[in-house]
Short mmCIF file of C-alpha atoms in Angstrom, two decimals:
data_model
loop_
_atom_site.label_atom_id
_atom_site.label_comp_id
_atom_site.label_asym_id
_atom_site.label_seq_id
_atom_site.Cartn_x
_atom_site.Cartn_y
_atom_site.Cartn_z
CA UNK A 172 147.13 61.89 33.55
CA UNK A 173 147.31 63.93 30.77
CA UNK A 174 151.48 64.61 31.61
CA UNK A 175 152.10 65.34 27.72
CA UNK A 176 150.55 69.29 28.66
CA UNK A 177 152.61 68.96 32.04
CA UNK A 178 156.48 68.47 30.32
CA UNK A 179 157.97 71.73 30.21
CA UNK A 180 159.01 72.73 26.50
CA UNK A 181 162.72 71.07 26.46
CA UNK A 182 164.24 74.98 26.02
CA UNK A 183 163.05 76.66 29.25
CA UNK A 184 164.88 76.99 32.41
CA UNK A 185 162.67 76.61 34.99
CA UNK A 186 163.56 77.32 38.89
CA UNK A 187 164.89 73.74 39.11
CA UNK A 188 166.98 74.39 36.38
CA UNK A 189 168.41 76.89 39.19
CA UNK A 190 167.70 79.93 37.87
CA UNK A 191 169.23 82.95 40.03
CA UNK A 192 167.25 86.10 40.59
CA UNK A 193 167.16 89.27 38.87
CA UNK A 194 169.64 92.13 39.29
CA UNK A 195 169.37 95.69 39.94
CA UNK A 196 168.50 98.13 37.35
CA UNK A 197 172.05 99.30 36.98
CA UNK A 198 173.20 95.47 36.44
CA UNK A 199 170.25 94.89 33.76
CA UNK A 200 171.21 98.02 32.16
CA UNK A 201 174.74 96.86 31.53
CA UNK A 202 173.84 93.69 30.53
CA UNK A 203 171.60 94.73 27.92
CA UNK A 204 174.47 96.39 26.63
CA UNK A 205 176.76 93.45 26.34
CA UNK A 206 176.40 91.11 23.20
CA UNK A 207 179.83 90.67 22.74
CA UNK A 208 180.38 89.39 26.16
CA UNK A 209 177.24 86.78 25.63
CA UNK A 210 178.90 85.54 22.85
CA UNK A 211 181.99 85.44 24.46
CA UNK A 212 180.69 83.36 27.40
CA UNK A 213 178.62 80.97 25.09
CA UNK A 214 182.04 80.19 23.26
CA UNK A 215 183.78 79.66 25.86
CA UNK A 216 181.31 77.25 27.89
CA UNK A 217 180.73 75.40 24.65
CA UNK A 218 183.56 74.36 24.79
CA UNK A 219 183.93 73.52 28.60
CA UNK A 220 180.65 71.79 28.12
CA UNK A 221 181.70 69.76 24.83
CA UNK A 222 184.81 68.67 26.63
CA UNK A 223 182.95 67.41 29.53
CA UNK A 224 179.45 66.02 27.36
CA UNK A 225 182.61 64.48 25.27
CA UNK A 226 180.72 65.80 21.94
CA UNK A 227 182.35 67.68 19.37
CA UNK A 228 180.24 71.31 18.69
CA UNK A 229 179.36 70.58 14.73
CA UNK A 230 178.92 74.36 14.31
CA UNK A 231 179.21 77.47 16.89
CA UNK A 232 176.02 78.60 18.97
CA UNK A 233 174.74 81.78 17.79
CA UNK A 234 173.75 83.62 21.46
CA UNK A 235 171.81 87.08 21.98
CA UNK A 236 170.30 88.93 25.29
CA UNK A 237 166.60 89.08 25.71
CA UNK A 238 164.53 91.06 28.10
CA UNK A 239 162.15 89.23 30.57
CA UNK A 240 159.06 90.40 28.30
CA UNK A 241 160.75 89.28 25.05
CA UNK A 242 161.65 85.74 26.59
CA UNK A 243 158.21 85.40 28.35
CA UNK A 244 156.90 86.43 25.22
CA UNK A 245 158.77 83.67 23.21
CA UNK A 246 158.26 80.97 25.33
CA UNK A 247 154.06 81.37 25.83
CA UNK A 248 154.37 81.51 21.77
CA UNK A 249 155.84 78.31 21.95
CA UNK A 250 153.38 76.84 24.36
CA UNK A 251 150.28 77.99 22.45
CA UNK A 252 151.82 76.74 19.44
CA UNK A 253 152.25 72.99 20.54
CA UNK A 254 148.92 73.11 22.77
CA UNK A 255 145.21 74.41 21.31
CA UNK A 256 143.04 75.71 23.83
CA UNK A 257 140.52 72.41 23.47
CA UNK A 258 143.60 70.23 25.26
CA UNK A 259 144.18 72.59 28.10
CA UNK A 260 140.46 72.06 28.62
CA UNK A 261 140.51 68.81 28.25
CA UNK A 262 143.43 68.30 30.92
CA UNK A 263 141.52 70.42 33.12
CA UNK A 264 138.84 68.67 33.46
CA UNK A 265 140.74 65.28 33.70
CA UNK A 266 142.71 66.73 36.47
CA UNK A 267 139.55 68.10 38.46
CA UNK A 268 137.60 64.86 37.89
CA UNK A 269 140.85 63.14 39.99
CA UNK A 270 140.46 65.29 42.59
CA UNK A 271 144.37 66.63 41.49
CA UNK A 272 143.15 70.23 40.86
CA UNK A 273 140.00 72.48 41.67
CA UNK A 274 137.28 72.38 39.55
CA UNK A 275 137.83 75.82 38.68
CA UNK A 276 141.74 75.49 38.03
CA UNK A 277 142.62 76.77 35.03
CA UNK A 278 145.66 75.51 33.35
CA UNK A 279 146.79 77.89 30.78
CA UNK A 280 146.59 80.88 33.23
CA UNK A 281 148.60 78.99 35.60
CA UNK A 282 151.36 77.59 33.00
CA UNK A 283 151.81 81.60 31.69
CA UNK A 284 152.01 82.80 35.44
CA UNK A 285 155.03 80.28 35.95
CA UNK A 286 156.56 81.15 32.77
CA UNK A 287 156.24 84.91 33.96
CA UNK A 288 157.80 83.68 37.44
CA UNK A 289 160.46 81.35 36.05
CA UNK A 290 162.01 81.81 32.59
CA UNK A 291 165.27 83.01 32.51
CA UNK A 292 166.50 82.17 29.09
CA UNK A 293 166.17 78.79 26.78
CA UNK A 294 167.86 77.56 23.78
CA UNK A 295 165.62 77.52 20.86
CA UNK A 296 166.23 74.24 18.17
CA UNK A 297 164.31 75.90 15.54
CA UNK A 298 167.00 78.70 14.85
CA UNK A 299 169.43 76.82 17.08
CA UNK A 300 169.97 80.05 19.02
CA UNK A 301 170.41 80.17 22.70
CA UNK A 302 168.56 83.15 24.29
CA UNK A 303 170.34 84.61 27.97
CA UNK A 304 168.47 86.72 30.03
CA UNK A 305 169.63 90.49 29.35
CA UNK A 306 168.96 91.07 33.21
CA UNK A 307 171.22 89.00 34.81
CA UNK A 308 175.17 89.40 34.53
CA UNK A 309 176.49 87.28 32.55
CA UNK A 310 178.89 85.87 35.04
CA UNK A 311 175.84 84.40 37.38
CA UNK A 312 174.79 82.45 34.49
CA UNK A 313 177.79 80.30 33.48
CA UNK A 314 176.13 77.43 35.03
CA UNK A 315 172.81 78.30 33.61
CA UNK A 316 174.75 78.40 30.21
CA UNK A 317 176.33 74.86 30.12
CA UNK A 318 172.43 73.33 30.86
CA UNK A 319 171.42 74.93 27.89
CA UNK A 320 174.30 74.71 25.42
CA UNK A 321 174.10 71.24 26.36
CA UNK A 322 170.95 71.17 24.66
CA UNK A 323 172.68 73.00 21.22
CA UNK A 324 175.30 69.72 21.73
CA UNK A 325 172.09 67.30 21.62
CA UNK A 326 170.27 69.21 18.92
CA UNK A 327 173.42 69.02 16.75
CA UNK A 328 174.07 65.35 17.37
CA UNK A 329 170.29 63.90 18.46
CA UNK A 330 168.13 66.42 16.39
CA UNK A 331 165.97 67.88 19.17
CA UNK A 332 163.26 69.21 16.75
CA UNK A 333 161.87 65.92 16.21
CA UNK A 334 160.15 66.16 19.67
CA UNK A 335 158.31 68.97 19.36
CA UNK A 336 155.51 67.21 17.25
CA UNK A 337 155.21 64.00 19.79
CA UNK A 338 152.54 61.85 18.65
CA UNK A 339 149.41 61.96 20.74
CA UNK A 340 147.84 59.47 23.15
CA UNK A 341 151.13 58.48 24.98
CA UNK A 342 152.37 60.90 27.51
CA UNK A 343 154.12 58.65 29.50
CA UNK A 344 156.91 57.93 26.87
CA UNK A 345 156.60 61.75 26.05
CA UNK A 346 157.82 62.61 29.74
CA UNK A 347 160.66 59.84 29.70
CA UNK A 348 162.12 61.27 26.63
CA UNK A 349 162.05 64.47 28.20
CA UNK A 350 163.73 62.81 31.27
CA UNK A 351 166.79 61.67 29.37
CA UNK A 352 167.02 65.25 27.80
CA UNK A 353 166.93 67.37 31.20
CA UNK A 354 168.75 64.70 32.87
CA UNK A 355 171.61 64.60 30.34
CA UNK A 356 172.10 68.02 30.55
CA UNK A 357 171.36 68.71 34.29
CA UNK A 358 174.21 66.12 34.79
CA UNK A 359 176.24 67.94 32.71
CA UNK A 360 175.83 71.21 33.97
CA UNK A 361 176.58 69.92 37.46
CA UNK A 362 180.02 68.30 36.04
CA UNK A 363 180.68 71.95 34.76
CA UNK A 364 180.21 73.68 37.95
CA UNK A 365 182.57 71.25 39.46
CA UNK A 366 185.27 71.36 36.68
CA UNK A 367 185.20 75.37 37.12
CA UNK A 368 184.96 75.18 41.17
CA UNK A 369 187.90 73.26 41.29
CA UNK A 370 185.53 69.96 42.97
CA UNK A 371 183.96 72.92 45.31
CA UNK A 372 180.04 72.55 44.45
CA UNK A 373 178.13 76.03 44.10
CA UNK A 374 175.14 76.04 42.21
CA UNK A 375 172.75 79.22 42.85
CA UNK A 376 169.75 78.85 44.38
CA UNK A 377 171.20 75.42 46.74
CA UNK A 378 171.45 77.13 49.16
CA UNK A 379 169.20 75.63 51.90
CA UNK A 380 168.60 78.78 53.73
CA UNK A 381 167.22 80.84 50.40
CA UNK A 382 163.36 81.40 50.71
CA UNK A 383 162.46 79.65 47.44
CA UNK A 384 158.84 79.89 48.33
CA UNK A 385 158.99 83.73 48.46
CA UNK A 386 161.37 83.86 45.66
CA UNK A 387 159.18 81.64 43.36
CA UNK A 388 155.44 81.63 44.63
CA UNK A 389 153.74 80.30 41.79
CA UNK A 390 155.69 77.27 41.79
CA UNK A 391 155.43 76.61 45.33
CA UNK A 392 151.79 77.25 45.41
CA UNK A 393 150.79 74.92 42.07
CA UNK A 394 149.09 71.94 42.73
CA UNK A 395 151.18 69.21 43.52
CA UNK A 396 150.54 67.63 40.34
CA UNK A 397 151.58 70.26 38.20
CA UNK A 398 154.61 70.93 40.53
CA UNK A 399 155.93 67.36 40.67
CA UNK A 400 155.40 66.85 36.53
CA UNK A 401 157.68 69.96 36.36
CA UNK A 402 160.26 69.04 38.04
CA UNK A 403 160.11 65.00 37.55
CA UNK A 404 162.79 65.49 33.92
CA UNK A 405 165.50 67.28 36.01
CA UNK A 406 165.36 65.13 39.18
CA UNK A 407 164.65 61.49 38.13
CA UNK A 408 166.40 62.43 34.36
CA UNK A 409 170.25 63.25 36.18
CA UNK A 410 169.49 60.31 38.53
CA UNK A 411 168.07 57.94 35.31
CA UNK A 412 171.48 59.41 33.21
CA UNK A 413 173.63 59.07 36.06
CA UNK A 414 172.74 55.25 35.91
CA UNK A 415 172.99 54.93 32.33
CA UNK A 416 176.90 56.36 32.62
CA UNK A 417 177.77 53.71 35.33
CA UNK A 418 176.38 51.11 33.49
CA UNK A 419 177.07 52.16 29.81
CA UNK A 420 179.22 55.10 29.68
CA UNK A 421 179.20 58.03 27.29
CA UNK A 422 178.79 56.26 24.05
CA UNK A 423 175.67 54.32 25.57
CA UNK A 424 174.10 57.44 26.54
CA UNK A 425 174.33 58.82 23.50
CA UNK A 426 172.43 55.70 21.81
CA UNK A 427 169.60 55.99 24.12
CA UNK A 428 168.60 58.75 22.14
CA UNK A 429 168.13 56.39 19.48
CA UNK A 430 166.33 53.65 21.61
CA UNK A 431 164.90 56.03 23.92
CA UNK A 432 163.42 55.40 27.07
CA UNK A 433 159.66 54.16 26.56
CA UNK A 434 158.74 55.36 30.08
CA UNK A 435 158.37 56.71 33.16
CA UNK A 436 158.63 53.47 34.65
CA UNK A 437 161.92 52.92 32.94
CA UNK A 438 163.05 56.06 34.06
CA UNK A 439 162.58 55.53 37.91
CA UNK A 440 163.79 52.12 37.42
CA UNK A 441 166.58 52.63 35.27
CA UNK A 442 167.44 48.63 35.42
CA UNK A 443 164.02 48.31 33.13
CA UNK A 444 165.52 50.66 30.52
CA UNK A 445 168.66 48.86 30.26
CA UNK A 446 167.86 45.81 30.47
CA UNK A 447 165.12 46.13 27.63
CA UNK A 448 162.23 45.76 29.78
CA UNK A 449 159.58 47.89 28.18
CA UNK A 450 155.97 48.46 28.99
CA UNK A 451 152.75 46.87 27.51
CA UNK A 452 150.58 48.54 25.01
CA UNK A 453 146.76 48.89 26.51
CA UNK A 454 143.94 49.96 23.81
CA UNK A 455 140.29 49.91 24.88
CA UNK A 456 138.58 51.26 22.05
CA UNK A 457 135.99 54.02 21.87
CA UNK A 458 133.16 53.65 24.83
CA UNK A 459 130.82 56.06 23.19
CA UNK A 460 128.09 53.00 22.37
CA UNK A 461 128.79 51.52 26.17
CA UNK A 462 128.13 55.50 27.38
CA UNK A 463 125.13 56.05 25.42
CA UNK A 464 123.08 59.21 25.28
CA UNK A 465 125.25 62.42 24.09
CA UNK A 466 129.11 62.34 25.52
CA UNK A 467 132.08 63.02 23.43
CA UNK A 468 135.55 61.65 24.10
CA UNK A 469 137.93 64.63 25.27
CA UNK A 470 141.54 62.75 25.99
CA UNK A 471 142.96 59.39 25.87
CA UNK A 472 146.23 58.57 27.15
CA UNK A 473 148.86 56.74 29.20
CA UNK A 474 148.94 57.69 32.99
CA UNK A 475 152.41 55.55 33.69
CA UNK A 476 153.79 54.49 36.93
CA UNK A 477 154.82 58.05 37.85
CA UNK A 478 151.30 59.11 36.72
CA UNK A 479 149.57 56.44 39.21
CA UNK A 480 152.38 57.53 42.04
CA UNK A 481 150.87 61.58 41.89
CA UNK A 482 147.27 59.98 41.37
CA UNK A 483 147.42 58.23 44.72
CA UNK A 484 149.67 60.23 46.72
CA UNK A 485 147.10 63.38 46.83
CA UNK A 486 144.83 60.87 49.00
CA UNK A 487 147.29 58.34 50.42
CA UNK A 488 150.51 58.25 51.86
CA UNK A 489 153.80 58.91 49.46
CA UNK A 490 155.41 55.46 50.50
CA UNK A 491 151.78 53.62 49.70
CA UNK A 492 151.53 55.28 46.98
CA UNK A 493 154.79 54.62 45.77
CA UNK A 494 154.98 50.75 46.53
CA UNK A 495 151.35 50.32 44.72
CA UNK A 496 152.69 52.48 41.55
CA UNK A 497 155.46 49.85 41.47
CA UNK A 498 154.83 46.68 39.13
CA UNK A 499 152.86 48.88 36.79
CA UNK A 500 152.41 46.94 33.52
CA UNK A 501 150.89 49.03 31.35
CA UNK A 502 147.83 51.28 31.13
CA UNK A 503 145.80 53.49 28.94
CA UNK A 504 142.93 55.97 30.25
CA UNK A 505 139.92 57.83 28.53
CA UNK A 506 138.13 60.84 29.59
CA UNK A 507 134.32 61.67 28.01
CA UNK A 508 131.86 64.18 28.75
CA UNK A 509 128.23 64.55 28.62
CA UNK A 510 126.49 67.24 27.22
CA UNK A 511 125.67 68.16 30.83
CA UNK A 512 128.60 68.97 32.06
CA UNK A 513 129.07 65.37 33.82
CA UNK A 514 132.57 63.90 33.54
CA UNK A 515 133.39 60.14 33.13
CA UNK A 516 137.36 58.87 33.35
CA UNK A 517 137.50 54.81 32.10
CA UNK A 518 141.28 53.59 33.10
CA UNK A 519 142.89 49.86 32.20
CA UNK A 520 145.67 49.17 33.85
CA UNK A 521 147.74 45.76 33.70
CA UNK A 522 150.68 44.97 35.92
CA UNK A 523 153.59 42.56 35.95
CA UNK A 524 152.28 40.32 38.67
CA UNK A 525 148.67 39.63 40.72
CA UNK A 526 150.18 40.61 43.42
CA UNK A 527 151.19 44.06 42.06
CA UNK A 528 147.74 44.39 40.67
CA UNK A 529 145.78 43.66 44.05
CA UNK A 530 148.44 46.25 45.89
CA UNK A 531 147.10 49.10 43.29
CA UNK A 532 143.49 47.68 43.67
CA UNK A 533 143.54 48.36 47.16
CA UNK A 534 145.25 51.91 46.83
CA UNK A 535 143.30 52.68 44.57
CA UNK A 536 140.01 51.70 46.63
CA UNK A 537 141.32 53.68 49.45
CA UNK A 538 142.47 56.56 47.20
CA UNK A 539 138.52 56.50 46.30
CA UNK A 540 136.97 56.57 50.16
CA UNK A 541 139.18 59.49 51.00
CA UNK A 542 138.89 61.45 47.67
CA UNK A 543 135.18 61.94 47.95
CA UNK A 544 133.20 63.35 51.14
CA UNK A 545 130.18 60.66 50.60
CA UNK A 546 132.30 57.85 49.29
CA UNK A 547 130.28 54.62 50.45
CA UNK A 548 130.09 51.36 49.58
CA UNK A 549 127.07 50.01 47.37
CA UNK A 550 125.36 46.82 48.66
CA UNK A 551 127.19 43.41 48.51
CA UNK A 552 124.99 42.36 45.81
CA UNK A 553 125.67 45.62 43.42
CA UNK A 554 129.12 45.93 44.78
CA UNK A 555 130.57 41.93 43.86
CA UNK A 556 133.32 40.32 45.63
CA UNK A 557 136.91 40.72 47.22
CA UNK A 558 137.47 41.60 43.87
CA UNK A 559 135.21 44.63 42.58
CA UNK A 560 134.20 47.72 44.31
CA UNK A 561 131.60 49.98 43.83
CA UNK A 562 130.77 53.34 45.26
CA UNK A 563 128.38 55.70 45.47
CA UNK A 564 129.92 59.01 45.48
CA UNK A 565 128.97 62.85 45.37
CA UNK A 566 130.11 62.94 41.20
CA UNK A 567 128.68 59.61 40.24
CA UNK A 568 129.40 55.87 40.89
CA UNK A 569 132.96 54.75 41.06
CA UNK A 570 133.93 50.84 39.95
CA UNK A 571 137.07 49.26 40.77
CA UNK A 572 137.74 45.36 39.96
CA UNK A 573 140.39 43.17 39.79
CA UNK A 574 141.04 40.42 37.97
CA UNK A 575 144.15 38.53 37.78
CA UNK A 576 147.11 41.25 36.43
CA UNK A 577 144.35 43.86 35.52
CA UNK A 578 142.44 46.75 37.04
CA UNK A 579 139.64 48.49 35.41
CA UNK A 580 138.35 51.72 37.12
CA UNK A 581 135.35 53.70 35.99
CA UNK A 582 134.83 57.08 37.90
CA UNK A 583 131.68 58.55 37.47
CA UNK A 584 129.14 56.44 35.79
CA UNK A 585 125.83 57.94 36.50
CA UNK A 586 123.56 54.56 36.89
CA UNK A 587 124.90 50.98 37.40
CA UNK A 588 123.78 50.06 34.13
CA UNK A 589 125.87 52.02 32.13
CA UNK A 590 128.31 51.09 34.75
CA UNK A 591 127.93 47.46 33.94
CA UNK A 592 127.97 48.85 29.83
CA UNK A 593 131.44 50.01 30.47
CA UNK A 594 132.80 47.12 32.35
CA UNK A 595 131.71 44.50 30.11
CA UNK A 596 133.24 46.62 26.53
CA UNK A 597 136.48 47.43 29.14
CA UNK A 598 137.34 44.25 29.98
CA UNK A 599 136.54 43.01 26.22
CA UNK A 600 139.71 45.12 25.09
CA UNK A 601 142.62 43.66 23.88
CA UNK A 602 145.88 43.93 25.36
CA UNK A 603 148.91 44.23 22.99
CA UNK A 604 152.20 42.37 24.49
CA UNK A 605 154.41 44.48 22.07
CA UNK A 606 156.67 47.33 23.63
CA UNK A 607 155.77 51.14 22.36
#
């Protein structure tokens, strides 16, 4: 579900990473003013942080003030840079065609509006600079600080560049990798708030009576899948890390970045990760001959069991959704469109038992009856067994079957013989057993 353009670049600090609002004019003015003391500050939390991260700073952080502009300006350079125009399309159009989006949603627009909203400052691996926000005293951003020098610790021991250029096609592993990097330092930054409140906890912007959704109203108002993807590095990463420490301590956190987690799944199930569980590689090939006429493949990638859990829960209940996500094998989706306009989305999926694969079969079928207004049933003769579903719906025919461990799903075929095209080439694939 194309969550490889949903990770937030690994250097911004978005409102989960508890960004506090922006002073008066008077304040900003000063703070402009004060390099030395930003220096100062990112000294002295270094080495707070290092003591607590229990890694030695190989060099001193370099630290400098930017304005909002200059930040927002920075970090929408950085997102254009790692993401062309033809993959925010493409994502668009894979989101719309799950009903996860509207059709006229457009991504890019949205992901600069949040940046605008949210950015506060970010540490940047390519210069290994951290950036603080020149409008904010710098006193309200210790906390802010430690999240983000903990990245300079990670960059100088883990080499944080080498994610920037994350191979294509598996998003899934993308966003775990992500995970262990937000978690590691969101963990972090809450052990520094606690070291320097004496055990009293008081992060900015906990407070449970704060309007967040007046304070930040693009995030509140972004699409559900867009707002969960944010935030899913922070919140499952410190809960995935916090595992890791109880079970491995320090010096096995630090080697996950060298085995790192292969994903999401291992993430929300931290048990997977360490006890070497990892998922199962799906290809199925190109479907261009099975499609016929003029289409053209737009994205191909790994949805996950966090990707399946957002799929479902826009139609279904969270719990449902949830315990069908659950058992999730392995999976690998393609999205193609004609030269029409139509949209097609082809998805494998394999799953560590039958029984996990019928639960998701069934979710998924009911996902399908309440995500389109004319979802019905196509006679028993068209539509198979206990085992295969097909529907005719307002955006094409939709095909769900089961067999054994695997579910294949194609979502808007135009005719039942190019369904049938598809099904037969889908379920010809080969599965790989191998980990990624």
């Amino acid at each position: 579900m194309m969550q490889r353009r949903l990770t937030a670049p690994t250097a911004l600090i978005l409102a989960l990473s508890l960004i506090v609002s922006a002073a008066g004019l008077t304040r900003r003015q000063a703070a402009i003013r004060d390099s030395a003391s930003a220096l100062d500050a990112t000294e002295e939390v270094l080495q707070s942080v290092s003591r607590l991260r229990r890694l030695k700073p190989k060099h001193s952080v370099r630290s400098n003030l930017r304005t909002r502009d200059e930040i927002k300006e920075s970090v929408i350079r950085d997102m254009t840079e790692s993401t062309t125009p033809e993959e925010f399309a493409a994502s668009e159009k894979t989101l719309a065609k799950l009903g996860l989006v509207p059709g006229d949603f457009r991504l890019r627009d949205y992901m600069v509006s949040l940046l605008r909203e949210q950015v506060a400052g970010f540490y940047e691996p390519k210069t290994q600079e951290f950036f603080l926000a020149a409008w904010i005293p710098i006193a309200e951003q210790k906390t802010v600080i430690a999240h983000e020098l903990t990245h300079a610790l990670q960059d100088q021991h883990f080499n944080l560049r080498r994610f920037e250029k994350w191979p294509k096609g598996d998003s899934d592993a993308e966003l775990a990798a992500h995970a262990l990097i937000e978690g590691d330092a969101t963990v972090t930054m809450i052990l520094y708030d606690y070291d320097q409140n004496k055990g009293q906890m008081s992060l900015p912007g906990t407070d449970s009576s704060a309007d967040d959704d007046s304070k930040y109203p693009v995030l509140a108002k972004a699409p559900a899948v867009l707002r969960e993807s944010l935030q899913f590095p922070y919140i499952n990463g410190a809960i995935f890390v916090q595992e890791v420490l109880k079970n491995r301590s320090w010096t096995g956190l630090n080697s996950s970045y060298d085995k790192l987690p292969a994903s999401t799944e291992q993430i929300m199930h931290p048990e997977k990760f360490l006890q070497g569980e990892g998922p199962v590689r799906v290809e199925t090939g190109s479907l261009l001959p099975a499609l016929g006429g003029d289409w053209k493949l737009l994205d191909s990638d790994v949805n996950g069991e966090f990707g399946f859990q957002i799929m479902l829960s826009e139609f279904i209940s969270k719990g449902d959704s949830r315990r069908a996500s659950e058992g999730w094998g392995g999976d690998r989706y393609a999205t193609y469109q004609e030269k029409t306009g139509a949209v097609m989305i082809a998805q494998y999926s394999t799953w560590d038992t039958a029984r996990d694969a019928e639960e998701f079969f069934k979710a998924y079928c009911e996902r399908t009856e309440k995500r389109y207004r004319s979802a019905r049933t196509a006679p028993p003769e068209a539509g198979g067994g206990q085992g295969r579903r097909l529907y005719q719906t307002e955006e094409g025919l939709v095909m769900i079957e089961l067999r054994g461990q695997d579910v294949v799903i194609i979502e808007g075929a135009q005719t039942r013989e190019q369904t049938a095209r598809l099904q037969e080439q889908l379920w010809q694939s080969k599965k790989s057993q191998a980990a990624r």
